[in-house]
Structure formats: C-alpha cells, structure tokens
CSV table of C-alpha atoms in Angstrom, one decimal:
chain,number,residue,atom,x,y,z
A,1,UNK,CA,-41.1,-62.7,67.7
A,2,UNK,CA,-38.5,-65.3,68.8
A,3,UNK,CA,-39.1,-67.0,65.6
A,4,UNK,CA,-38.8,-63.8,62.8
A,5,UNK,CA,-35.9,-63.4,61.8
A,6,UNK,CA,-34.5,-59.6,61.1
A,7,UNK,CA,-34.7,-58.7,57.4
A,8,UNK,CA,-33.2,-55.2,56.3
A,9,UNK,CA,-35.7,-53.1,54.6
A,10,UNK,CA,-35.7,-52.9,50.8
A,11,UNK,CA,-35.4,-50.1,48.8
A,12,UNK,CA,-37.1,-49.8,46.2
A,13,UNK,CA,-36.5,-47.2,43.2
A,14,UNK,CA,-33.7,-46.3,44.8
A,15,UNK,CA,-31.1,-44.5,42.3
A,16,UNK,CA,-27.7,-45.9,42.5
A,17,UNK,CA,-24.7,-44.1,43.7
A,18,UNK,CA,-24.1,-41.2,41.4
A,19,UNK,CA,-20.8,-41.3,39.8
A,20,UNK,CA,-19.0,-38.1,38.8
A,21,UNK,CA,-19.4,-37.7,34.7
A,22,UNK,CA,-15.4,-38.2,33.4
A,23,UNK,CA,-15.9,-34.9,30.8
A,24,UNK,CA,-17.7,-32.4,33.5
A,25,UNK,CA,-14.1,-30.9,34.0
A,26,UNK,CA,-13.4,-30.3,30.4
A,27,UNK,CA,-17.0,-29.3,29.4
A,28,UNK,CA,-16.3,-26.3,32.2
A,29,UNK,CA,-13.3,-25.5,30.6
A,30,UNK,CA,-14.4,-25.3,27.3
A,31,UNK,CA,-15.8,-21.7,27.1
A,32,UNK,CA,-12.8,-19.8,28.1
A,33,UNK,CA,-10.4,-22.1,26.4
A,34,UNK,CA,-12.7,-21.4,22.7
A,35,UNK,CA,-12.5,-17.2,24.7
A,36,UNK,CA,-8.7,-17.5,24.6
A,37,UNK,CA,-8.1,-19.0,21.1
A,38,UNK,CA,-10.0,-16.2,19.7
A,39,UNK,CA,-8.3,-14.0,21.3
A,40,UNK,CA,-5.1,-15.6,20.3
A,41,UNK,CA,-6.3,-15.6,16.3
A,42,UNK,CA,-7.3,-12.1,16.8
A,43,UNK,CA,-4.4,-10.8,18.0
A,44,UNK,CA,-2.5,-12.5,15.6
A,45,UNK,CA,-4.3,-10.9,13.3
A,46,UNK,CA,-3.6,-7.5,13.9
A,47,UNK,CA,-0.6,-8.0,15.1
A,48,UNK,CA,0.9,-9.3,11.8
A,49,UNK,CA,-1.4,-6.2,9.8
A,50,UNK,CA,0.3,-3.7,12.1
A,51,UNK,CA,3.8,-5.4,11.1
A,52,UNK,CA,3.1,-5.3,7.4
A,53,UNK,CA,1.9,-1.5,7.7
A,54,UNK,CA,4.9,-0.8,9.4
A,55,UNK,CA,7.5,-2.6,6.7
A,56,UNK,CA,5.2,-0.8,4.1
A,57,UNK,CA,5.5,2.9,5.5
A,58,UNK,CA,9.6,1.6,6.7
A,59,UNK,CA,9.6,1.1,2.5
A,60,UNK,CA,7.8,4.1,1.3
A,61,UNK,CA,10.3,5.8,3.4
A,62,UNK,CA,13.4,4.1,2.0
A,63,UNK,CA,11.9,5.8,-1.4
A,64,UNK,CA,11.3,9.1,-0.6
A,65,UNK,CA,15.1,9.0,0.8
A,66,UNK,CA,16.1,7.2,-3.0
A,67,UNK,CA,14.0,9.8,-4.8
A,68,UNK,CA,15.2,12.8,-3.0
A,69,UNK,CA,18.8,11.6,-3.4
A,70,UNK,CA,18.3,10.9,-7.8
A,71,UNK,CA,16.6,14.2,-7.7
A,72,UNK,CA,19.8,16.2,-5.8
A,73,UNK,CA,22.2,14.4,-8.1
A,74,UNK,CA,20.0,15.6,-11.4
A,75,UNK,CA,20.4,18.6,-10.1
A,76,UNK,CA,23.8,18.7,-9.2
A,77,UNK,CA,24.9,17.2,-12.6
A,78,UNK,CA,27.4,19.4,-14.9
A,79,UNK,CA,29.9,19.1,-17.3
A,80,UNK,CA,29.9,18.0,-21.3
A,81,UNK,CA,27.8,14.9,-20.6
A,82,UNK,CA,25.2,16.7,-18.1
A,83,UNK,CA,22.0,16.2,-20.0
A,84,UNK,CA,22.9,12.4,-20.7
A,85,UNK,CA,23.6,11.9,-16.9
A,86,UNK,CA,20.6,13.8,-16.0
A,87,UNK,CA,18.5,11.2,-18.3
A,88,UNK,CA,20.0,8.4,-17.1
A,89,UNK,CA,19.0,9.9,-13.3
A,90,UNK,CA,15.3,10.4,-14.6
A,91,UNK,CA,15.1,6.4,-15.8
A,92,UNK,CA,16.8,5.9,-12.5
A,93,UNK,CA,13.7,8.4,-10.5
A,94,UNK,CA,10.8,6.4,-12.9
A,95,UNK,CA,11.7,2.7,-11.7
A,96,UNK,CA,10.0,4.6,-8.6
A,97,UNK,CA,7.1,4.1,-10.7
A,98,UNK,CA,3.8,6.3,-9.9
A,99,UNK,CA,5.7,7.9,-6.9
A,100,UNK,CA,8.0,9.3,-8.9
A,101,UNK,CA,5.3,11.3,-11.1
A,102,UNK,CA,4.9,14.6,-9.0
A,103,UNK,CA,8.8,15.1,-8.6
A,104,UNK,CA,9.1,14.4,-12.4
A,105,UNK,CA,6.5,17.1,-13.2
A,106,UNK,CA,8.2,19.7,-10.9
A,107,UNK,CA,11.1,19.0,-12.8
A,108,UNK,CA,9.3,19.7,-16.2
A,109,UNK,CA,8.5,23.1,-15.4
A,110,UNK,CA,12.0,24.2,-14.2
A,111,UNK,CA,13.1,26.6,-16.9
A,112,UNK,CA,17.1,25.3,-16.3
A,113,UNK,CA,16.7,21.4,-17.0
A,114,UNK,CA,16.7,20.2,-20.2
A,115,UNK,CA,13.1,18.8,-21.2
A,116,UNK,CA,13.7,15.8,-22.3
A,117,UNK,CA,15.3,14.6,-18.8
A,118,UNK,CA,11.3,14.8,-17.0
A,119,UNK,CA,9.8,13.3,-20.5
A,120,UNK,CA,12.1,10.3,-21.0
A,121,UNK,CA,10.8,9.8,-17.0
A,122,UNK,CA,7.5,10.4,-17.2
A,123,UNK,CA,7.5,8.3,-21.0
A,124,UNK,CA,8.8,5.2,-19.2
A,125,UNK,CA,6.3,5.6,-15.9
A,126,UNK,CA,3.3,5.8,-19.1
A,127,UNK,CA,4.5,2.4,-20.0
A,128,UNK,CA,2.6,1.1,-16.8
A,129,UNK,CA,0.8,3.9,-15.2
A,130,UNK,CA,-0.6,5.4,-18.1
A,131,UNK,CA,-3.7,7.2,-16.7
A,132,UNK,CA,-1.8,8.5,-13.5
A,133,UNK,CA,1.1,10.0,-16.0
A,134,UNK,CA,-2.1,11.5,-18.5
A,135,UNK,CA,-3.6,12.7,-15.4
A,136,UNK,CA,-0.7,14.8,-14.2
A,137,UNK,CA,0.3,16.4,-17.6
A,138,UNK,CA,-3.2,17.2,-18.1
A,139,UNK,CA,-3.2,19.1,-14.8
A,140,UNK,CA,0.1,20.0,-15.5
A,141,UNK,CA,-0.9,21.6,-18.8
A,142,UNK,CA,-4.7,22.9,-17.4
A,143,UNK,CA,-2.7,25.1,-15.4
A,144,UNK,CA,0.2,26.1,-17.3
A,145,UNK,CA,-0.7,30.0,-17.0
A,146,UNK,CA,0.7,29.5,-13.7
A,147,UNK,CA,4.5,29.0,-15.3
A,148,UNK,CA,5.0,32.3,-17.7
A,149,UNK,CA,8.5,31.0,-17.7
A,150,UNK,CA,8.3,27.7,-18.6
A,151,UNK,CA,6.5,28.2,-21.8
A,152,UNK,CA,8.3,26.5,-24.1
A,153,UNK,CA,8.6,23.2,-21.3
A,154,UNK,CA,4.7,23.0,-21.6
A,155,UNK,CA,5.3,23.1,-25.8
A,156,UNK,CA,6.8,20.3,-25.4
A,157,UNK,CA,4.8,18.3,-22.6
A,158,UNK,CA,1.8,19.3,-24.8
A,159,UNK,CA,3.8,17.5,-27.9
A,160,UNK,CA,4.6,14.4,-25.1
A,161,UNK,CA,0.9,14.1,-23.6
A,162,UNK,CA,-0.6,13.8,-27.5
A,163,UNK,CA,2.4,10.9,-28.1
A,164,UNK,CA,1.1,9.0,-25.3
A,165,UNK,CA,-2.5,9.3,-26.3
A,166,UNK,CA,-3.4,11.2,-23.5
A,167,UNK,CA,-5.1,14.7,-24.9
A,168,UNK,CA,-8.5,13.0,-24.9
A,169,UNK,CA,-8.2,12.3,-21.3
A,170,UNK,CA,-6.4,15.7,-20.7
A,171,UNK,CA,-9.9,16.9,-22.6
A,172,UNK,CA,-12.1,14.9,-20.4
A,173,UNK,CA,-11.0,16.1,-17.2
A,174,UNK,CA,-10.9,19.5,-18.6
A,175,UNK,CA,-14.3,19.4,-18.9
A,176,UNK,CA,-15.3,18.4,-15.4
C-alpha cells in the first residue's frame, strides 16, 4: 500500500447543508398577528356602536328635558296673550317631531287649555309623521268615553283628524 495514495470517501446523494428558510419567522407569526387584527376591527366595532348608542340615548335625554320644560311653560302661561304664547310653545314642542305626539295628545284632553294650542302641534307634526299623528287621534278618539270632561276637546280633534285625512285610518284600526 506504499504506493495508494489516501482518497476521502465520496458521498454520494448527499443533501447539502440545510439553510434556514428567510420567511419561517414571519409565516409563525402570521396566525396571531391575522387573531389580533380581528380583534382590533371587532372591537372597534363595538366600541364606536356603544359610543353612538350612548350620544343617541345622551340626545333623547336632552329632549325629554326640552319637552318637559315647553310643556311647564304652556302651562304656566297667563295673561291677555296666553293662548298665542301657548301656540307658539306647541310649534316650539312639534319641532320635537313624533316625540312630541303623546305629550301633545295629553294636552288635547285637558279641559283648561285652549284646543287649538295641541291641534296647531299635532297639525304641524302631520306634515311629516302623518300616520303616527292619525294613529294617536284615532286612539285618542276610540277611547274618548274615557274623558266625560273633555267632550267638546274630542269635537274638535274629531273635526282635526277628518282635515288631515285621517278618519279612514282612524276607521281601519277601529276595526282590528
């Protein structure tokens, strides 16, 4: 063997050195990053519906403060010019729109306020929200047995619901 020389043995199919793939880091990281922006959206979500429930009930409360005030000072009105304050108070209450339609009603049947003060109300609410304003004088008027006293209030709302076409609807829920 003096004359061999040493030769290294060969591999063969040998697989080269693996190198680590440059995305395996971020591929791990991929499913709680995608878990934490929908958690981020979703939160966001309610968060800002919560908010916008809260500025709505924040507002609805504003109004009932505003309504109950106008309906304290229609009250409270006197003097020469009462009944012309007292309507200017009930255009006032309507811009309060279909909210304003039950305290308007109540005010119909008192025997002390003038009629006209709820009508002129109620007449201006009709311009938009004419099915809710029907709808309330035709309960209004369904039950009017219950106010002996205000009979000749429900005259008149009877007069107002057939002005603003309403008795057909006043007819049709009397029937159901």
């Amino acid at each position: 063997m003096a004359g061999k020389k040493f030769q290294r043995p060969v591999r063969r199919n040998a697989a080269p050195d693996p190198k680590p793939p440059r995305l395996a880091p971020y591929l791990q990281m991929l499913p709680s990053l995608l878990q934490a922006l929908i958690m981020a959206g979703v939160a966001y979500f309610v968060t800002s519906r919560v908010e916008q429930a809260l500025k709505e009930r924040q507002a609805t409360v504003a109004s009932v403060t505003a309504m109950t005030q106008l309906l304290k000072d229609i009250d409270a009105a006197t003097g020469d010019g009462r009944e012309a304050q007292r309507k200017s108070l009930a255009r006032q209450l309507s811009m309060y729109g279909v909210d304003a339609i039950g305290p308007l009603v109540i005010l119909a049947v008192d025997k002390d306020m003038e009629i006209a003060v709820p009508e002129e109300g109620l007449t201006l609410i009709a311009i938009r929200h004419k099915a809710e304003v029907c709808a309330a004088l035709g309960s209004l008027l369904r039950s009017r047995e219950q106010f002996p006293d205000a009979v000749t209030q429900m005259k008149s709302l009877e007069r107002r619901t057939k002005d603003l076409g309403c008795m057909e609807r006043v007819k049709t829920c009397a029937a159901r």
